[in-house]
Amino acid sequence: MSTNKPRIVVLGAGYAGMMTTKQLTKKLSPEEAEIVLVNKHNYHYQTTWLHEVAAGTINTNQARVMISDVINPNRVRLVYDSVVKVNKDNQKVVLENGDLDYDYLVIALGFETNTFGIKGMKENAFFIQDVDSSRQIYEHIEYQFAKYNNEENPKEESLAILVGGGGFTGIEFVGELAEQVPKLCRKYDIDPNIPRIINVEAAPSIMPGFDEELVAYAKKSLEERGVEFREGAKIAECKEDAFVVNEGEQIKAGTIVWTGGVTGNSILSKSGFELTKGKVTVEDTLLAPSEDNIFILGDCAWVMNKEEDRPYPPTAQSAIQHAGTCSTNIKALLHNEPLESFIFDNKGTVASLGKSDAMGTVFDDKKLYGKTASSMKKVIDNRWLFLLGGPKLTLKKGKFRPF
Amino acid sequence: MSTNKPRIVVLGAGYAGMMTTKQLTKKLSPEEAEIVLVNKHNYHYQTTWLHEVAAGTINTNQARVMISDVINPNRVRLVYDSVVKVNKDNQKVVLENGDLDYDYLVIALGFETNTFGIKGMKENAFFIQDVDSSRQIYEHIEYQFAKYNNEENPKEESLAILVGGGGFTGIEFVGELAEQVPKLCRKYDIDPNIPRIINVEAAPSIMPGFDEELVAYAKKSLEERGVEFREGAKIAECKEDAFVVNEGEQIKAGTIVWTGGVTGNSILSKSGFELTKGKVTVEDTLLAPSEDNIFILGDCAWVMNKEEDRPYPPTAQSAIQHAGTCSTNIKALLHNEPLESFIFDNKGTVASLGKSDAMGTVFDDKKLYGKTASSMKKVIDNRWLFLLGGPKLTLKKGKFRPF
């Protein structure tokens, strides 16, 4: 059924895209606009849970939701296809299997891993990028363990796991690994003293920019569970089985994962947007600069914090809040009303350090540690499920691990 | 505590070795003899369940039992070490970490895979040999699936599984694979039409020697579930990613498993026993020829069926029955009584064809098919657990899958 209603096309079913779509269905009547959601897969996944998939703590299906389970396909047209580029000139999205006209466009295509040109990193390291890449990491690690006792001369380093990058994802990932590696040792009859978990960070300390006291807590907690840290270690090259750091020292491992950097989706540059460090610096309204019908959200956007003259950190929390401003502003455009500006409401940040430990800040920089923080982290994780699919989805996919 | 009691040393904690040890503890008083059980691992595993571990149908721990959970370590000295060879001249077993004197010796060291010198088979194929090798097979298969969607140009053949040998193990294994592969497709978002399961048998038909009607049933059942058979296909070479069959045809696959042949443990030849096709043809008493204190059981032995002038088939059922004769004869030797001869009590043979299908013969060659046979197969599987560890072990590790 073709219509003359304006068509809103949302690209990407991540936090920002899903929430924008959901809010548009609430803020607009079916007569006001046609809504189309385009996504590569027929599922949404929790990007902030991917490190748990990569460590084997949770299975893929806990970290994803079928889009049609939370978005009514009778209200929103769901298109499962890959975006090739956006043609701003004629208001078309080029998909792998066809074109799609838009009146209003929301680009929420998420991040791509950035290796900063480190030699061999793209070829030899795994990335915690999406569902497919993350679950391959866990299977790769498990295979190293499954293989070990069958080797005539097993190499201990094959059971070492190297994690490049001591930021949020890298630290949360080694926290999960510290839980999973002892289980793999028991499962495959391997001496628990053989495997190693090594986090390599170029900056003088892991989690650069984070509160020092919290970082010290995280480091101590993880070291007590066997994680090794190499801070101030600049990776010169990633070989098939090693990082080369500093003055040529090699750190060997059977599994190498790079978590050290992200950038905006490469569709942005293919579509002719002006980029700053791989992302588009958007207006306060979240409109792309000099565009009146293209919004850019989530990890594709830099949204400036004018008070501090730097962008807000690109988190799931931000992405979800972008959706509120974006959907409100699309409604305003349809009604010829003034647009609102994005205001970030910082609810805090908590980093998980494994099953029952975490650290972070909530409400006006109150510091949290240990089980309290871990409990808060699960509340945060479950909150998105609640926003997305209400109590039913929260019960089905939520985190209620006892500790 | 050293003793002057005669020492019985049992080598190998497979079906024959475990049952001999258990029966010796019942037939002999602690004062009559010291019993020592030597095994490489601290666990016994169900060799006839390994194809299920290799297909990922059951986990390792269902297929194994801690030896000390079913053999009282206060009654039997448990030595976890690898046998290097037997010195018959001075009645010593050479272990990797020391020597062990014996007065009576039971060699029950099981089989080794026989590749019949097929070029590349040892290097490139996996074997369903023991716990370690079997679980690596499943992890290897799962890794092919986990990797597939991350490849830029995925090769469909990487999801093909080649099974060399259409005997009992090969057929039971493809039966399990036919159950597991669709699950892996769902788990990793892969089109179920892509993977292949291919069984290659050199003889004109799979399961040579087995009842033709039953073989036809098995073939039809497995083909209906997607298994491909290549009968009369002689494997000339096993490459890294293919079998070369007949006149140079290559069948490609990402996983290659060889189930086509077994032979007795190589300790036999290292210890100077005379071998027929890799095994020792034992006396009716199960004593090794011209030995009066060395018994050879299970897959290391050929036990002749005099009526048919050929050896009994080397099965778990036989191995368990060997233990009865052997333990009785050791007691007879201690008491200077005459030895008894082994008589095989054929309870039938059932081959599993997956979760809810099977075929075989029971009681005087009555043929069984389908769910009845599958049910009978589980009864057979659970029977060993009952013999080994009574109702408690049967409940803990038994097979009670509904169908």
mmCIF file of N, CA and C in Angstrom, chain A residues 49-137:
data_model
loop_
_atom_site.group_PDB
_atom_site.id
_atom_site.type_symbol
_atom_site.label_atom_id
_atom_site.label_comp_id
_atom_site.label_asym_id
_atom_site.label_seq_id
_atom_site.Cartn_x
_atom_site.Cartn_y
_atom_site.Cartn_z
ATOM 1 N N TRP A 49 26.718 -5.560 25.959
ATOM 2 C CA TRP A 49 26.836 -6.913 26.520
ATOM 3 C C TRP A 49 27.729 -7.810 25.656
ATOM 4 N N LEU A 50 28.227 -7.276 24.553
ATOM 5 C CA LEU A 50 28.963 -8.134 23.619
ATOM 6 C C LEU A 50 30.228 -8.724 24.240
ATOM 7 N N HIS A 51 30.860 -7.976 25.149
ATOM 8 C CA HIS A 51 32.078 -8.527 25.777
ATOM 9 C C HIS A 51 31.733 -9.774 26.595
ATOM 10 N N GLU A 52 30.492 -9.873 27.030
ATOM 11 C CA GLU A 52 30.079 -11.072 27.776
ATOM 12 C C GLU A 52 29.854 -12.253 26.828
ATOM 13 N N VAL A 53 29.355 -11.948 25.631
ATOM 14 C CA VAL A 53 29.246 -12.993 24.610
ATOM 15 C C VAL A 53 30.654 -13.468 24.232
ATOM 16 N N ALA A 54 31.568 -12.496 24.071
ATOM 17 C CA ALA A 54 32.946 -12.813 23.659
ATOM 18 C C ALA A 54 33.676 -13.636 24.708
ATOM 19 N N ALA A 55 33.295 -13.467 25.976
ATOM 20 C CA ALA A 55 33.934 -14.235 27.053
ATOM 21 C C ALA A 55 33.154 -15.505 27.363
ATOM 22 N N GLY A 56 32.006 -15.687 26.722
ATOM 23 C CA GLY A 56 31.218 -16.891 26.963
ATOM 24 C C GLY A 56 30.399 -16.854 28.242
ATOM 25 N N THR A 57 30.261 -15.680 28.846
ATOM 26 C CA THR A 57 29.476 -15.590 30.092
ATOM 27 C C THR A 57 27.988 -15.723 29.809
ATOM 28 N N ILE A 58 27.547 -15.095 28.731
ATOM 29 C CA ILE A 58 26.143 -15.219 28.351
ATOM 30 C C ILE A 58 26.089 -15.744 26.923
ATOM 31 N N ASN A 59 24.983 -16.340 26.547
ATOM 32 C CA ASN A 59 24.888 -16.798 25.170
ATOM 33 C C ASN A 59 24.285 -15.688 24.298
ATOM 34 N N THR A 60 24.465 -15.870 23.019
ATOM 35 C CA THR A 60 24.057 -14.848 22.068
ATOM 36 C C THR A 60 22.612 -14.430 22.266
ATOM 37 N N ASN A 61 21.744 -15.415 22.496
ATOM 38 C CA ASN A 61 20.329 -15.081 22.515
ATOM 39 C C ASN A 61 19.918 -14.244 23.716
ATOM 40 N N GLN A 62 20.752 -14.257 24.780
ATOM 41 C CA GLN A 62 20.430 -13.345 25.878
ATOM 42 C C GLN A 62 20.786 -11.915 25.493
ATOM 43 N N ALA A 63 21.742 -11.780 24.587
ATOM 44 C CA ALA A 63 22.224 -10.441 24.220
ATOM 45 C C ALA A 63 21.486 -9.866 23.018
ATOM 46 N N ARG A 64 20.475 -10.605 22.501
ATOM 47 C CA ARG A 64 19.765 -10.030 21.358
ATOM 48 C C ARG A 64 18.255 -10.260 21.462
ATOM 49 N N VAL A 65 17.528 -9.480 20.690
ATOM 50 C CA VAL A 65 16.069 -9.508 20.691
ATOM 51 C C VAL A 65 15.621 -9.448 19.234
ATOM 52 N N MET A 66 14.703 -10.285 18.839
ATOM 53 C CA MET A 66 14.155 -10.176 17.494
ATOM 54 C C MET A 66 13.444 -8.828 17.403
ATOM 55 N N ILE A 67 13.756 -8.082 16.364
ATOM 56 C CA ILE A 67 13.183 -6.729 16.245
ATOM 57 C C ILE A 67 11.661 -6.783 16.228
ATOM 58 N N SER A 68 11.133 -7.777 15.516
ATOM 59 C CA SER A 68 9.674 -7.855 15.394
ATOM 60 C C SER A 68 8.989 -8.264 16.702
ATOM 61 N N ASP A 69 9.780 -8.664 17.684
ATOM 62 C CA ASP A 69 9.200 -8.953 18.999
ATOM 63 C C ASP A 69 8.943 -7.676 19.798
ATOM 64 N N VAL A 70 9.632 -6.603 19.464
ATOM 65 C CA VAL A 70 9.461 -5.372 20.241
ATOM 66 C C VAL A 70 8.965 -4.186 19.406
ATOM 67 N N ILE A 71 9.044 -4.315 18.081
ATOM 68 C CA ILE A 71 8.508 -3.270 17.198
ATOM 69 C C ILE A 71 7.392 -3.921 16.384
ATOM 70 N N ASN A 72 6.234 -3.345 16.412
ATOM 71 C CA ASN A 72 5.088 -3.919 15.697
ATOM 72 C C ASN A 72 5.269 -3.754 14.179
ATOM 73 N N PRO A 73 5.423 -4.866 13.458
ATOM 74 C CA PRO A 73 5.673 -4.770 12.007
ATOM 75 C C PRO A 73 4.479 -4.235 11.234
ATOM 76 N N ASN A 74 3.306 -4.171 11.839
ATOM 77 C CA ASN A 74 2.153 -3.569 11.174
ATOM 78 C C ASN A 74 2.192 -2.049 11.278
ATOM 79 N N ARG A 75 2.964 -1.567 12.220
ATOM 80 C CA ARG A 75 3.062 -0.113 12.428
ATOM 81 C C ARG A 75 4.330 0.436 11.781
ATOM 82 N N VAL A 76 5.419 -0.359 11.837
ATOM 83 C CA VAL A 76 6.706 0.077 11.290
ATOM 84 C C VAL A 76 7.109 -0.904 10.204
ATOM 85 N N ARG A 77 7.484 -0.399 9.043
ATOM 86 C CA ARG A 77 7.968 -1.294 7.993
ATOM 87 C C ARG A 77 9.408 -1.687 8.326
ATOM 88 N N LEU A 78 9.639 -2.988 8.460
ATOM 89 C CA LEU A 78 10.969 -3.481 8.828
ATOM 90 C C LEU A 78 11.677 -3.962 7.570
ATOM 91 N N VAL A 79 12.825 -3.381 7.280
ATOM 92 C CA VAL A 79 13.605 -3.758 6.094
ATOM 93 C C VAL A 79 14.933 -4.327 6.575
ATOM 94 N N TYR A 80 15.167 -5.619 6.272
ATOM 95 C CA TYR A 80 16.427 -6.243 6.692
ATOM 96 C C TYR A 80 17.387 -6.245 5.519
ATOM 97 N N ASP A 81 18.264 -5.270 5.506
ATOM 98 C CA ASP A 81 19.183 -5.106 4.384
ATOM 99 C C ASP A 81 20.377 -4.275 4.879
ATOM 100 N N SER A 82 21.456 -4.300 4.110
ATOM 101 C CA SER A 82 22.639 -3.512 4.483
ATOM 102 C C SER A 82 22.643 -2.193 3.732
ATOM 103 N N VAL A 83 22.992 -1.125 4.453
ATOM 104 C CA VAL A 83 23.067 0.197 3.843
ATOM 105 C C VAL A 83 24.392 0.317 3.087
ATOM 106 N N VAL A 84 24.322 0.764 1.853
ATOM 107 C CA VAL A 84 25.540 1.000 1.065
ATOM 108 C C VAL A 84 25.974 2.453 1.234
ATOM 109 N N LYS A 85 25.030 3.398 1.025
ATOM 110 C CA LYS A 85 25.308 4.822 1.276
ATOM 111 C C LYS A 85 24.006 5.624 1.243
ATOM 112 N N VAL A 86 24.130 6.861 1.673
ATOM 113 C CA VAL A 86 22.986 7.761 1.642
ATOM 114 C C VAL A 86 23.229 8.780 0.527
ATOM 115 N N ASN A 87 22.243 8.946 -0.355
ATOM 116 C CA ASN A 87 22.304 9.979 -1.399
ATOM 117 C C ASN A 87 21.494 11.170 -0.934
ATOM 118 N N LYS A 88 22.183 12.159 -0.326
ATOM 119 C CA LYS A 88 21.459 13.313 0.201
ATOM 120 C C LYS A 88 20.779 14.096 -0.924
ATOM 121 N N ASP A 89 21.442 14.145 -2.104
ATOM 122 C CA ASP A 89 20.941 14.982 -3.204
ATOM 123 C C ASP A 89 19.533 14.601 -3.633
ATOM 124 N N ASN A 90 19.271 13.305 -3.748
ATOM 125 C CA ASN A 90 17.918 12.913 -4.156
ATOM 126 C C ASN A 90 17.140 12.189 -3.049
ATOM 127 N N GLN A 91 17.610 12.350 -1.814
ATOM 128 C CA GLN A 91 16.903 11.794 -0.641
ATOM 129 C C GLN A 91 16.608 10.298 -0.764
ATOM 130 N N LYS A 92 17.681 9.561 -1.070
ATOM 131 C CA LYS A 92 17.554 8.110 -1.210
ATOM 132 C C LYS A 92 18.596 7.416 -0.339
ATOM 133 N N VAL A 93 18.200 6.277 0.221
ATOM 134 C CA VAL A 93 19.174 5.397 0.873
ATOM 135 C C VAL A 93 19.431 4.256 -0.097
ATOM 136 N N VAL A 94 20.702 4.039 -0.434
ATOM 137 C CA VAL A 94 21.050 2.920 -1.302
ATOM 138 C C VAL A 94 21.308 1.698 -0.415
ATOM 139 N N LEU A 95 20.498 0.656 -0.640
ATOM 140 C CA LEU A 95 20.670 -0.591 0.104
ATOM 141 C C LEU A 95 21.303 -1.631 -0.818
ATOM 142 N N GLU A 96 21.796 -2.706 -0.256
ATOM 143 C CA GLU A 96 22.384 -3.752 -1.107
ATOM 144 C C GLU A 96 21.359 -4.285 -2.092
ATOM 145 N N ASN A 97 20.107 -4.365 -1.667
ATOM 146 C CA ASN A 97 19.078 -4.954 -2.522
ATOM 147 C C ASN A 97 18.006 -3.970 -2.959
ATOM 148 N N GLY A 98 18.376 -2.702 -3.145
ATOM 149 C CA GLY A 98 17.390 -1.745 -3.626
ATOM 150 C C GLY A 98 17.579 -0.371 -3.000
ATOM 151 N N ASP A 99 16.759 0.593 -3.440
ATOM 152 C CA ASP A 99 16.836 1.955 -2.905
ATOM 153 C C ASP A 99 15.592 2.246 -2.065
ATOM 154 N N LEU A 100 15.701 3.277 -1.251
ATOM 155 C CA LEU A 100 14.608 3.626 -0.357
ATOM 156 C C LEU A 100 14.572 5.149 -0.254
ATOM 157 N N ASP A 101 13.442 5.770 -0.665
ATOM 158 C CA ASP A 101 13.303 7.228 -0.536
ATOM 159 C C ASP A 101 12.978 7.606 0.899
ATOM 160 N N TYR A 102 13.404 8.787 1.296
ATOM 161 C CA TYR A 102 13.034 9.260 2.631
ATOM 162 C C TYR A 102 12.625 10.721 2.573
ATOM 163 N N ASP A 103 11.785 11.123 3.525
ATOM 164 C CA ASP A 103 11.542 12.543 3.774
ATOM 165 C C ASP A 103 12.356 12.991 4.977
ATOM 166 N N TYR A 104 12.408 12.111 5.981
ATOM 167 C CA TYR A 104 13.247 12.365 7.153
ATOM 168 C C TYR A 104 14.125 11.137 7.350
ATOM 169 N N LEU A 105 15.396 11.400 7.667
ATOM 170 C CA LEU A 105 16.332 10.279 7.816
ATOM 171 C C LEU A 105 16.991 10.329 9.185
ATOM 172 N N VAL A 106 17.088 9.163 9.828
ATOM 173 C CA VAL A 106 17.805 9.048 11.099
ATOM 174 C C VAL A 106 18.951 8.062 10.879
ATOM 175 N N ILE A 107 20.168 8.566 10.994
ATOM 176 C CA ILE A 107 21.336 7.697 10.808
ATOM 177 C C ILE A 107 21.834 7.281 12.186
ATOM 178 N N ALA A 108 21.668 6.003 12.478
ATOM 179 C CA ALA A 108 22.047 5.477 13.799
ATOM 180 C C ALA A 108 22.738 4.143 13.570
ATOM 181 N N LEU A 109 23.805 4.200 12.767
ATOM 182 C CA LEU A 109 24.444 2.980 12.288
ATOM 183 C C LEU A 109 25.589 2.487 13.164
ATOM 184 N N GLY A 110 25.789 3.163 14.282
ATOM 185 C CA GLY A 110 26.745 2.636 15.252
ATOM 186 C C GLY A 110 28.211 2.803 14.889
ATOM 187 N N PHE A 111 29.050 2.067 15.597
ATOM 188 C CA PHE A 111 30.498 2.259 15.486
ATOM 189 C C PHE A 111 31.135 1.198 14.594
ATOM 190 N N GLU A 112 32.367 1.478 14.206
ATOM 191 C CA GLU A 112 33.255 0.470 13.635
ATOM 192 C C GLU A 112 34.532 0.488 14.445
ATOM 193 N N THR A 113 35.200 -0.641 14.505
ATOM 194 C CA THR A 113 36.441 -0.701 15.266
ATOM 195 C C THR A 113 37.520 0.101 14.560
ATOM 196 N N ASN A 114 38.300 0.816 15.351
ATOM 197 C CA ASN A 114 39.393 1.624 14.820
ATOM 198 C C ASN A 114 40.716 1.055 15.322
ATOM 199 N N THR A 115 41.559 0.635 14.402
ATOM 200 C CA THR A 115 42.855 0.060 14.823
ATOM 201 C C THR A 115 43.959 1.108 14.768
ATOM 202 N N PHE A 116 43.622 2.333 14.440
ATOM 203 C CA PHE A 116 44.594 3.429 14.363
ATOM 204 C C PHE A 116 45.785 3.060 13.485
ATOM 205 N N GLY A 117 45.545 2.223 12.507
ATOM 206 C CA GLY A 117 46.615 1.851 11.585
ATOM 207 C C GLY A 117 47.720 0.989 12.179
ATOM 208 N N ILE A 118 47.494 0.402 13.360
ATOM 209 C CA ILE A 118 48.540 -0.461 13.944
ATOM 210 C C ILE A 118 48.755 -1.655 13.015
ATOM 211 N N LYS A 119 49.998 -1.859 12.656
ATOM 212 C CA LYS A 119 50.362 -2.888 11.677
ATOM 213 C C LYS A 119 49.860 -4.274 12.106
ATOM 214 N N GLY A 120 49.117 -4.935 11.230
ATOM 215 C CA GLY A 120 48.695 -6.315 11.484
ATOM 216 C C GLY A 120 47.471 -6.456 12.378
ATOM 217 N N MET A 121 46.989 -5.354 12.974
ATOM 218 C CA MET A 121 45.880 -5.476 13.932
ATOM 219 C C MET A 121 44.597 -5.939 13.243
ATOM 220 N N LYS A 122 44.306 -5.359 12.093
ATOM 221 C CA LYS A 122 43.083 -5.698 11.368
ATOM 222 C C LYS A 122 43.114 -7.171 10.930
ATOM 223 N N GLU A 123 44.283 -7.649 10.551
ATOM 224 C CA GLU A 123 44.420 -9.002 10.026
ATOM 225 C C GLU A 123 44.443 -10.059 11.135
ATOM 226 N N ASN A 124 45.042 -9.728 12.280
ATOM 227 C CA ASN A 124 45.350 -10.774 13.258
ATOM 228 C C ASN A 124 44.556 -10.725 14.559
ATOM 229 N N ALA A 125 43.887 -9.608 14.817
ATOM 230 C CA ALA A 125 43.152 -9.517 16.090
ATOM 231 C C ALA A 125 41.652 -9.691 15.850
ATOM 232 N N PHE A 126 40.971 -10.205 16.852
ATOM 233 C CA PHE A 126 39.513 -10.227 16.841
ATOM 234 C C PHE A 126 38.986 -8.899 17.379
ATOM 235 N N PHE A 127 37.774 -8.535 16.947
ATOM 236 C CA PHE A 127 37.136 -7.312 17.446
ATOM 237 C C PHE A 127 35.815 -7.672 18.119
ATOM 238 N N ILE A 128 35.496 -6.966 19.189
ATOM 239 C CA ILE A 128 34.175 -7.096 19.819
ATOM 240 C C ILE A 128 33.252 -6.099 19.111
ATOM 241 N N GLN A 129 32.802 -6.487 17.932
ATOM 242 C CA GLN A 129 32.179 -5.537 17.004
ATOM 243 C C GLN A 129 30.674 -5.769 16.901
ATOM 244 N N ASP A 130 30.299 -7.027 16.785
ATOM 245 C CA ASP A 130 28.877 -7.357 16.655
ATOM 246 C C ASP A 130 28.677 -8.782 17.177
ATOM 247 N N VAL A 131 27.477 -9.303 17.017
ATOM 248 C CA VAL A 131 27.170 -10.634 17.547
ATOM 249 C C VAL A 131 28.077 -11.690 16.910
ATOM 250 N N ASP A 132 28.189 -11.649 15.582
ATOM 251 C CA ASP A 132 28.988 -12.668 14.893
ATOM 252 C C ASP A 132 30.444 -12.644 15.339
ATOM 253 N N SER A 133 31.026 -11.462 15.395
ATOM 254 C CA SER A 133 32.451 -11.386 15.737
ATOM 255 C C SER A 133 32.678 -11.739 17.202
ATOM 256 N N SER A 134 31.739 -11.391 18.063
ATOM 257 C CA SER A 134 31.941 -11.629 19.495
ATOM 258 C C SER A 134 31.853 -13.104 19.835
ATOM 259 N N ARG A 135 30.873 -13.799 19.246
ATOM 260 C CA ARG A 135 30.772 -15.211 19.604
ATOM 261 C C ARG A 135 31.906 -16.025 18.991
ATOM 262 N N GLN A 136 32.464 -15.527 17.887
ATOM 263 C CA GLN A 136 33.632 -16.229 17.347
ATOM 264 C C GLN A 136 34.808 -16.146 18.325
ATOM 265 N N ILE A 137 34.923 -15.032 19.024
ATOM 266 C CA ILE A 137 36.019 -14.897 19.991
ATOM 267 C C ILE A 137 35.921 -15.988 21.051
#
